[in-house]
Coordinates of N, CA, C and O in Angstrom, one line a residue:
X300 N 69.4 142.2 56.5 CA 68.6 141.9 55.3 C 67.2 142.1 55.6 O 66.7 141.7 56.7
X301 N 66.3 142.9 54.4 CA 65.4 143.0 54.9 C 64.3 141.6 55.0 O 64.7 140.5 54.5
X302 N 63.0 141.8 55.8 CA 62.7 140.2 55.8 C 61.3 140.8 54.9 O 60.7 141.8 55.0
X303 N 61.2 139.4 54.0 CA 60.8 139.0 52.7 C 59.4 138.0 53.2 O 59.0 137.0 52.6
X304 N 59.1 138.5 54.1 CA 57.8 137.7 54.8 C 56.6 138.0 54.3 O 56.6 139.2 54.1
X305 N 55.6 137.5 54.1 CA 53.8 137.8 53.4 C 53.0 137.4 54.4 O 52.9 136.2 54.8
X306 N 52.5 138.1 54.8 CA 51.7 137.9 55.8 C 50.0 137.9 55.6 O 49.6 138.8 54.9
X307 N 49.1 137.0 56.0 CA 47.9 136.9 55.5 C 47.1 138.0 55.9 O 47.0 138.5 57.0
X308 N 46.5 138.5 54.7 CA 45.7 139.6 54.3 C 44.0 140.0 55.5 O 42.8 139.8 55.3
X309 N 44.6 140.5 56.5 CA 43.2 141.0 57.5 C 41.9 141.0 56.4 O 41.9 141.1 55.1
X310 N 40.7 140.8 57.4 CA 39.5 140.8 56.3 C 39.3 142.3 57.2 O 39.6 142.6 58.4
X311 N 38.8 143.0 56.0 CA 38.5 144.5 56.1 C 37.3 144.6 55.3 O 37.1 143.9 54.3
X312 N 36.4 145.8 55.9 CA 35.6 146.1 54.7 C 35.8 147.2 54.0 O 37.0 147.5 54.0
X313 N 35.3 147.9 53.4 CA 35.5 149.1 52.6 C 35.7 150.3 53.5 O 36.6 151.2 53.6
X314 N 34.4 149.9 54.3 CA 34.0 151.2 55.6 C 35.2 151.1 56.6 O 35.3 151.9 57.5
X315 N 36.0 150.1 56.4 CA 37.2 150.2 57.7 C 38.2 150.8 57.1 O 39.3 151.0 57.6
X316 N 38.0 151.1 56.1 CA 39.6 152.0 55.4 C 39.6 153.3 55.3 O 39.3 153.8 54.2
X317 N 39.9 154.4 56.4 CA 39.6 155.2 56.7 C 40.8 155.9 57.8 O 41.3 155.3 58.7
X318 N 41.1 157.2 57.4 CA 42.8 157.4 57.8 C 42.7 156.9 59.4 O 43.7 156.5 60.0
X319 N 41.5 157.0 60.1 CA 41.6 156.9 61.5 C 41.3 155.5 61.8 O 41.1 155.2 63.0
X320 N 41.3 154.8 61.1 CA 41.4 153.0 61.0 C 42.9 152.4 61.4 O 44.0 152.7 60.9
X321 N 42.5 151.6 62.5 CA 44.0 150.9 62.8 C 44.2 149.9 61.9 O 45.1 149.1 62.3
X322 N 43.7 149.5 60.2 CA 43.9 148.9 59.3 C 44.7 149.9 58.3 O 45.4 149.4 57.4
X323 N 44.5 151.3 58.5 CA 44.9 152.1 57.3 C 46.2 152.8 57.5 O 46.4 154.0 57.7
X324 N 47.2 151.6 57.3 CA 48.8 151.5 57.4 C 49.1 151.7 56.3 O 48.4 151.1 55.5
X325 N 50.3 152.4 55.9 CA 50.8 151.9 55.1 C 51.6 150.4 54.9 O 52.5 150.0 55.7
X326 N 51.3 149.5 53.5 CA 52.1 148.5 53.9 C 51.3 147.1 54.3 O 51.6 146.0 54.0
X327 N 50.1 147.6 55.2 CA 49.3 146.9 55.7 C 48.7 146.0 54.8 O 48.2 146.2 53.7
X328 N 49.0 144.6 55.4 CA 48.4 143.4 54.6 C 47.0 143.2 54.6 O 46.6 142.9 55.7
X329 N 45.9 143.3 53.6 CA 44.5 143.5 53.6 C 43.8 142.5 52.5 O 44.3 142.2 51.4
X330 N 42.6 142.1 53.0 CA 41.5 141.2 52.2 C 40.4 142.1 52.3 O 39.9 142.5 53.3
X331 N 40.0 142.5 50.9 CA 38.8 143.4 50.8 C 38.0 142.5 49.6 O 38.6 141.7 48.9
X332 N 36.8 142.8 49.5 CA 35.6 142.5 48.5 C 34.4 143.5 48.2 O 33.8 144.1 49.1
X333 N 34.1 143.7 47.2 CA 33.6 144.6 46.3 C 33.4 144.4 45.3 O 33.9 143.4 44.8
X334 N 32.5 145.3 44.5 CA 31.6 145.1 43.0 C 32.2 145.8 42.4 O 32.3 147.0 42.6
X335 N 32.8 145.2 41.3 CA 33.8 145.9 40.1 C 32.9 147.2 39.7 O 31.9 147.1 39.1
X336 N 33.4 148.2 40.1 CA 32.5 149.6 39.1 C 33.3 150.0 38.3 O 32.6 150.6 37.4
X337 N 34.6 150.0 37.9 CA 35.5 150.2 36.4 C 36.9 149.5 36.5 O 37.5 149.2 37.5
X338 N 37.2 149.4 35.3 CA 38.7 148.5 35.2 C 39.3 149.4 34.3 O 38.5 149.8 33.4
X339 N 40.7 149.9 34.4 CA 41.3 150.3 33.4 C 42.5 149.1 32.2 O 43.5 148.6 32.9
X340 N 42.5 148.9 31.6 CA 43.6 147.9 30.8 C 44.4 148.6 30.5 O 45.3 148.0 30.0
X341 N 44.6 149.7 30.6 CA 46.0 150.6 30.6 C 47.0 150.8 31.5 O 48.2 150.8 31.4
X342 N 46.0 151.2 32.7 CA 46.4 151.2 34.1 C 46.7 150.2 34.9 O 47.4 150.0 36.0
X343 N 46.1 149.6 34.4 CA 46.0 148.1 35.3 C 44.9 148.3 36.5 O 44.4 147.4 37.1
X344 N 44.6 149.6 36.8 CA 43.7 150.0 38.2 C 42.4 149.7 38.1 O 41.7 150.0 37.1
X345 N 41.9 149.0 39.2 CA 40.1 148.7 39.0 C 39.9 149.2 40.5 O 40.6 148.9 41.5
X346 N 38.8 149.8 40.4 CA 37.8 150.2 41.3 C 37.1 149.4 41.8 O 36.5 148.9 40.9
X347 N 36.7 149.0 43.1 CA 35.8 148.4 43.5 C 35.0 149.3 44.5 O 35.4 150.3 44.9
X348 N 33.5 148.8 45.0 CA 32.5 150.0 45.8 C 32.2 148.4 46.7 O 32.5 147.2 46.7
X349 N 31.4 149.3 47.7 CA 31.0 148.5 48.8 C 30.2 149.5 49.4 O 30.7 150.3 50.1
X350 N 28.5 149.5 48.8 CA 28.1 150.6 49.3 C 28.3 152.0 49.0 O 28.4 152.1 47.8
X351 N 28.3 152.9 49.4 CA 29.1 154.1 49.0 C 30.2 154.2 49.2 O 30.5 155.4 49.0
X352 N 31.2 153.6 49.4 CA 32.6 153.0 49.7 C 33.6 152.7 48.7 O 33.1 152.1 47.8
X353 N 34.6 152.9 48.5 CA 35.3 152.6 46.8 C 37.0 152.6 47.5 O 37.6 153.3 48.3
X354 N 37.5 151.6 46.7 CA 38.6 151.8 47.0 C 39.3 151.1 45.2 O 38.7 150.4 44.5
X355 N 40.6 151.6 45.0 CA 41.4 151.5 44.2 C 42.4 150.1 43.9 O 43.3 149.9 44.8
X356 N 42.2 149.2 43.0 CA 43.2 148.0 43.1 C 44.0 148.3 41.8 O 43.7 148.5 40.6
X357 N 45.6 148.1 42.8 CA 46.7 147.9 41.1 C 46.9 146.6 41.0 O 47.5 145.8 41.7
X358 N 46.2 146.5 39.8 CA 45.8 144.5 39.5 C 47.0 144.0 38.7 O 46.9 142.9 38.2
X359 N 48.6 144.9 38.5 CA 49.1 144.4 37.8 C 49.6 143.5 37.7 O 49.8 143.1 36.6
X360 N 50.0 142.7 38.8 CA 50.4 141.4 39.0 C 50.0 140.4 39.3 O 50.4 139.5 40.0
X361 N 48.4 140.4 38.5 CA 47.3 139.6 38.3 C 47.2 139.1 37.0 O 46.6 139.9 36.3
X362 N 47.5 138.2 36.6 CA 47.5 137.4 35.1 C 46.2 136.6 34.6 O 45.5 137.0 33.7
X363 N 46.1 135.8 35.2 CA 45.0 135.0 35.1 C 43.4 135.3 35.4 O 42.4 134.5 35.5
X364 N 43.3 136.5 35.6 CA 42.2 137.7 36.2 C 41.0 138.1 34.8 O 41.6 138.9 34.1
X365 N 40.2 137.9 34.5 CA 39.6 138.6 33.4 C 38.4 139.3 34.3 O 37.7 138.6 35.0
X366 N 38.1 140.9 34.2 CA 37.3 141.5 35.0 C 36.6 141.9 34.5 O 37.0 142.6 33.6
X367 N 35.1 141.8 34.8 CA 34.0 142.1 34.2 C 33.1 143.5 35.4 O 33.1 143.6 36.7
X368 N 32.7 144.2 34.8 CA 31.8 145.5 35.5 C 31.2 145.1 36.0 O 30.5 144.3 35.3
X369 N 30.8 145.1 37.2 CA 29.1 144.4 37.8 C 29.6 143.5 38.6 O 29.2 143.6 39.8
X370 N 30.6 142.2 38.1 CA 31.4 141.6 39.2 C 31.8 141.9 40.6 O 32.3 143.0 41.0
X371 N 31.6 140.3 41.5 CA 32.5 140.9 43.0 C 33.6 140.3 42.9 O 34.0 139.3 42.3
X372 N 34.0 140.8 43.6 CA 35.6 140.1 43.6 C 36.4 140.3 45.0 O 36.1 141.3 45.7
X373 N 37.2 139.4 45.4 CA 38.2 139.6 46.3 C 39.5 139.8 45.9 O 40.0 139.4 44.8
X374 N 40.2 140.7 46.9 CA 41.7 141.0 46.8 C 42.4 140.7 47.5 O 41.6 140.8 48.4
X375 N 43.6 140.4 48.1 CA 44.0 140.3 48.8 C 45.3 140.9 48.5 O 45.8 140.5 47.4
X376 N 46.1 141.9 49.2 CA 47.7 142.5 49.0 C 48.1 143.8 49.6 O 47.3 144.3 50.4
X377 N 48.8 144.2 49.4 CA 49.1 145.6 50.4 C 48.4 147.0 50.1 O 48.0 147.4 49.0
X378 N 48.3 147.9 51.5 CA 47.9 148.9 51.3 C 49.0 149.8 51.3 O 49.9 149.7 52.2
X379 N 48.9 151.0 49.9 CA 49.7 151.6 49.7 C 49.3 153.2 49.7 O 48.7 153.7 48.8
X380 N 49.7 153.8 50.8 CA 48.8 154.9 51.1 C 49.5 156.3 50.2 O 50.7 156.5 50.2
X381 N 48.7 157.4 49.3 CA 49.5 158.2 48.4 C 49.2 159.7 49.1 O 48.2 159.9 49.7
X382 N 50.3 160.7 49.0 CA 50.7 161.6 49.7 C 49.1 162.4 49.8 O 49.0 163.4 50.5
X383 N 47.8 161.9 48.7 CA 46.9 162.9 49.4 C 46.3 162.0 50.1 O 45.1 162.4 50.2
X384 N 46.6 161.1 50.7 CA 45.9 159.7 51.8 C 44.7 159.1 51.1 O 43.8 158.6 51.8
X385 N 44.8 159.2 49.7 CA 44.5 158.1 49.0 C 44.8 157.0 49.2 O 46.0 156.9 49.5
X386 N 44.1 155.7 49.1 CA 45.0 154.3 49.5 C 44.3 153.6 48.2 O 43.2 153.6 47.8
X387 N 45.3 152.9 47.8 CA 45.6 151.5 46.9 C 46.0 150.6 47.2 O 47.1 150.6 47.8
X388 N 45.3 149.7 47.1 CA 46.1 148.1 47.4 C 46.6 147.6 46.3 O 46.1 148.0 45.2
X389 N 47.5 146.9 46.3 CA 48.7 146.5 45.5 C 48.6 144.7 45.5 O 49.2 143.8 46.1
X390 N 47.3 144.7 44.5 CA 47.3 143.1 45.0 C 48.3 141.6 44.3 O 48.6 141.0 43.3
X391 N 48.3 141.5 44.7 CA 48.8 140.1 44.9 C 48.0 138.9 44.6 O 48.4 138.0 43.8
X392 N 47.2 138.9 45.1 CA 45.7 137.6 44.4 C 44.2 138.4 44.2 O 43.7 139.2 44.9
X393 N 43.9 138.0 43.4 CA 42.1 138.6 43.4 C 41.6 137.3 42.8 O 42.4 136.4 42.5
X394 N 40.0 137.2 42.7 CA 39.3 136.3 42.4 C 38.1 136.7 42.6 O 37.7 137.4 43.5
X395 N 37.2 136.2 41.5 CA 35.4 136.4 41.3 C 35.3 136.0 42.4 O 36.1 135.3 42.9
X396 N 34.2 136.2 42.9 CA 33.5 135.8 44.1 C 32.0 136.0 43.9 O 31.4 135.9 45.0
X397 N 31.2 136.3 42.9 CA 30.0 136.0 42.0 C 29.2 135.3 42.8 O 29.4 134.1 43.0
X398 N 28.3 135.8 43.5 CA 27.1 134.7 44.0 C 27.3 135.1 45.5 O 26.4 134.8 46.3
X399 N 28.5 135.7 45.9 CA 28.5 136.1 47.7 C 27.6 137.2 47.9 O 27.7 138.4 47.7
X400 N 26.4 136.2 48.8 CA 25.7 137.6 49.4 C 26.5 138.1 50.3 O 27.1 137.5 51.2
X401 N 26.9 139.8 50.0 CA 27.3 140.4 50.9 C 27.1 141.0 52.3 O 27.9 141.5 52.9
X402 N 25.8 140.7 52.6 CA 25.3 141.4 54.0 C 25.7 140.0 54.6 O 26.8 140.0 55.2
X403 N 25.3 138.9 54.5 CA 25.9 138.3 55.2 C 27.2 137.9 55.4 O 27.4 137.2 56.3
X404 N 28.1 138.4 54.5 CA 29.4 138.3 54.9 C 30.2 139.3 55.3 O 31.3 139.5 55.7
X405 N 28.9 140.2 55.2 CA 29.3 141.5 56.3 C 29.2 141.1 57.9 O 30.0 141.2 58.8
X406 N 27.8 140.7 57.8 CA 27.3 140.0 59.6 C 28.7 138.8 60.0 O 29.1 138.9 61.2
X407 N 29.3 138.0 59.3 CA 29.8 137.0 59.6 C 31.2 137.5 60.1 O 31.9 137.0 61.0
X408 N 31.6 138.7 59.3 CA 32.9 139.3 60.2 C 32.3 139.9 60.8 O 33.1 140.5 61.3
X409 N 31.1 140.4 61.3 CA 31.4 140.9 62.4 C 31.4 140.3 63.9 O 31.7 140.7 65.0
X410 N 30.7 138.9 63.4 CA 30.8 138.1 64.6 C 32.5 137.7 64.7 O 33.2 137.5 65.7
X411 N 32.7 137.6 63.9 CA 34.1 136.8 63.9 C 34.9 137.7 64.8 O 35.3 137.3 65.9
X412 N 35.0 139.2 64.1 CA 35.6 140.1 65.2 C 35.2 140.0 66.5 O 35.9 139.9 67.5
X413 N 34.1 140.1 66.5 CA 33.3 139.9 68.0 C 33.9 138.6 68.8 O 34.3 138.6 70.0
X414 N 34.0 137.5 68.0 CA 34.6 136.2 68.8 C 36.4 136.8 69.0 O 37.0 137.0 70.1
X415 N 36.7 136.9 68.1 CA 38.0 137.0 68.4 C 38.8 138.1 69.6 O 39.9 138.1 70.1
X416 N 37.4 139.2 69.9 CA 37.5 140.3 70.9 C 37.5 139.3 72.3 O 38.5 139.4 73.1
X417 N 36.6 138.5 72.4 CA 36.1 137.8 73.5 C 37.0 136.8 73.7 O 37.4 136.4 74.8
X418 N 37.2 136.4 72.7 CA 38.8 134.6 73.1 C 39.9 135.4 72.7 O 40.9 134.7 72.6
X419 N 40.0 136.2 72.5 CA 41.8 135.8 72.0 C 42.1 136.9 72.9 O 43.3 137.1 72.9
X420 N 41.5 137.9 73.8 CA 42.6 138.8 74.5 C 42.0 138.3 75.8 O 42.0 139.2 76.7
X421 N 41.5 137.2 76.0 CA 41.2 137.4 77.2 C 42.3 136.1 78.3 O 41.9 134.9 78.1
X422 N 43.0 136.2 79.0 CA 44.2 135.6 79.7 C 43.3 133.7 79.8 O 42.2 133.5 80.4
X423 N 44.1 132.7 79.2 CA 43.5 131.2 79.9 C 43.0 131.4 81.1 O 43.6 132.1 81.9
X424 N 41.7 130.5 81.5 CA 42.2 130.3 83.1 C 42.0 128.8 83.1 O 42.3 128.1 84.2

């Protein structure tokens, strides 16, 4: 049976999704954030940028979502990579996030990464 497990969404930035990224799996569980630059209501697909950065969200199984242009927003759900290595995430949760300075929540993963390089692979003593 296959296993039916959801696993919490890595924080990624835009600039980390990139075919030679050890995030850019197919499948891969991902948290990204970005400024709505178009929504389709047909497609269900919204764009988000990060910089010169852009990646694709299928918001269909997002109900309670109303999306405005200009907004930031978080996603959280899978990455689904397409035969021209286009990648889509396939979310599962989003949410405004309106008011997040972004450089600093850029700086703050990168400390976080940085801590987590320094404590978590390094053996107790």
């Amino acid at each position: 049976m296959a296993s039916s497990e959801i696993t919490s969404g890595a924080l990624v930035t835009l600039q980390d999704l990139h075919p030679s990224s050890p995030y850019f799996k197919q499948g891969a569980s991902l948290r990204v954030t970005g400024k709505l630059h178009d929504y389709s209501v047909e497609t269900a697909i919204a764009t988000i940028v990060d910089g010169s950065e852009r990646l694709k969200i299928n918001t269909q199984h997002l109900r309670e979502l109303s999306f405005r242009v200009g907004s930031i927003y978080q996603f959280i759900g899978e990455l689904l990579i397409q035969p021209d290595n286009e990648a889509v995430l396939q979310a599962r949760m989003g949410r405004n996030v309106d008011g997040i300075d972004l450089n600093l929540y850029h700086q703050s993963l990168q400390l976080l990464r940085q801590f987590q390089a320094d404590h978590l692979k390094k053996p107790a003593t």
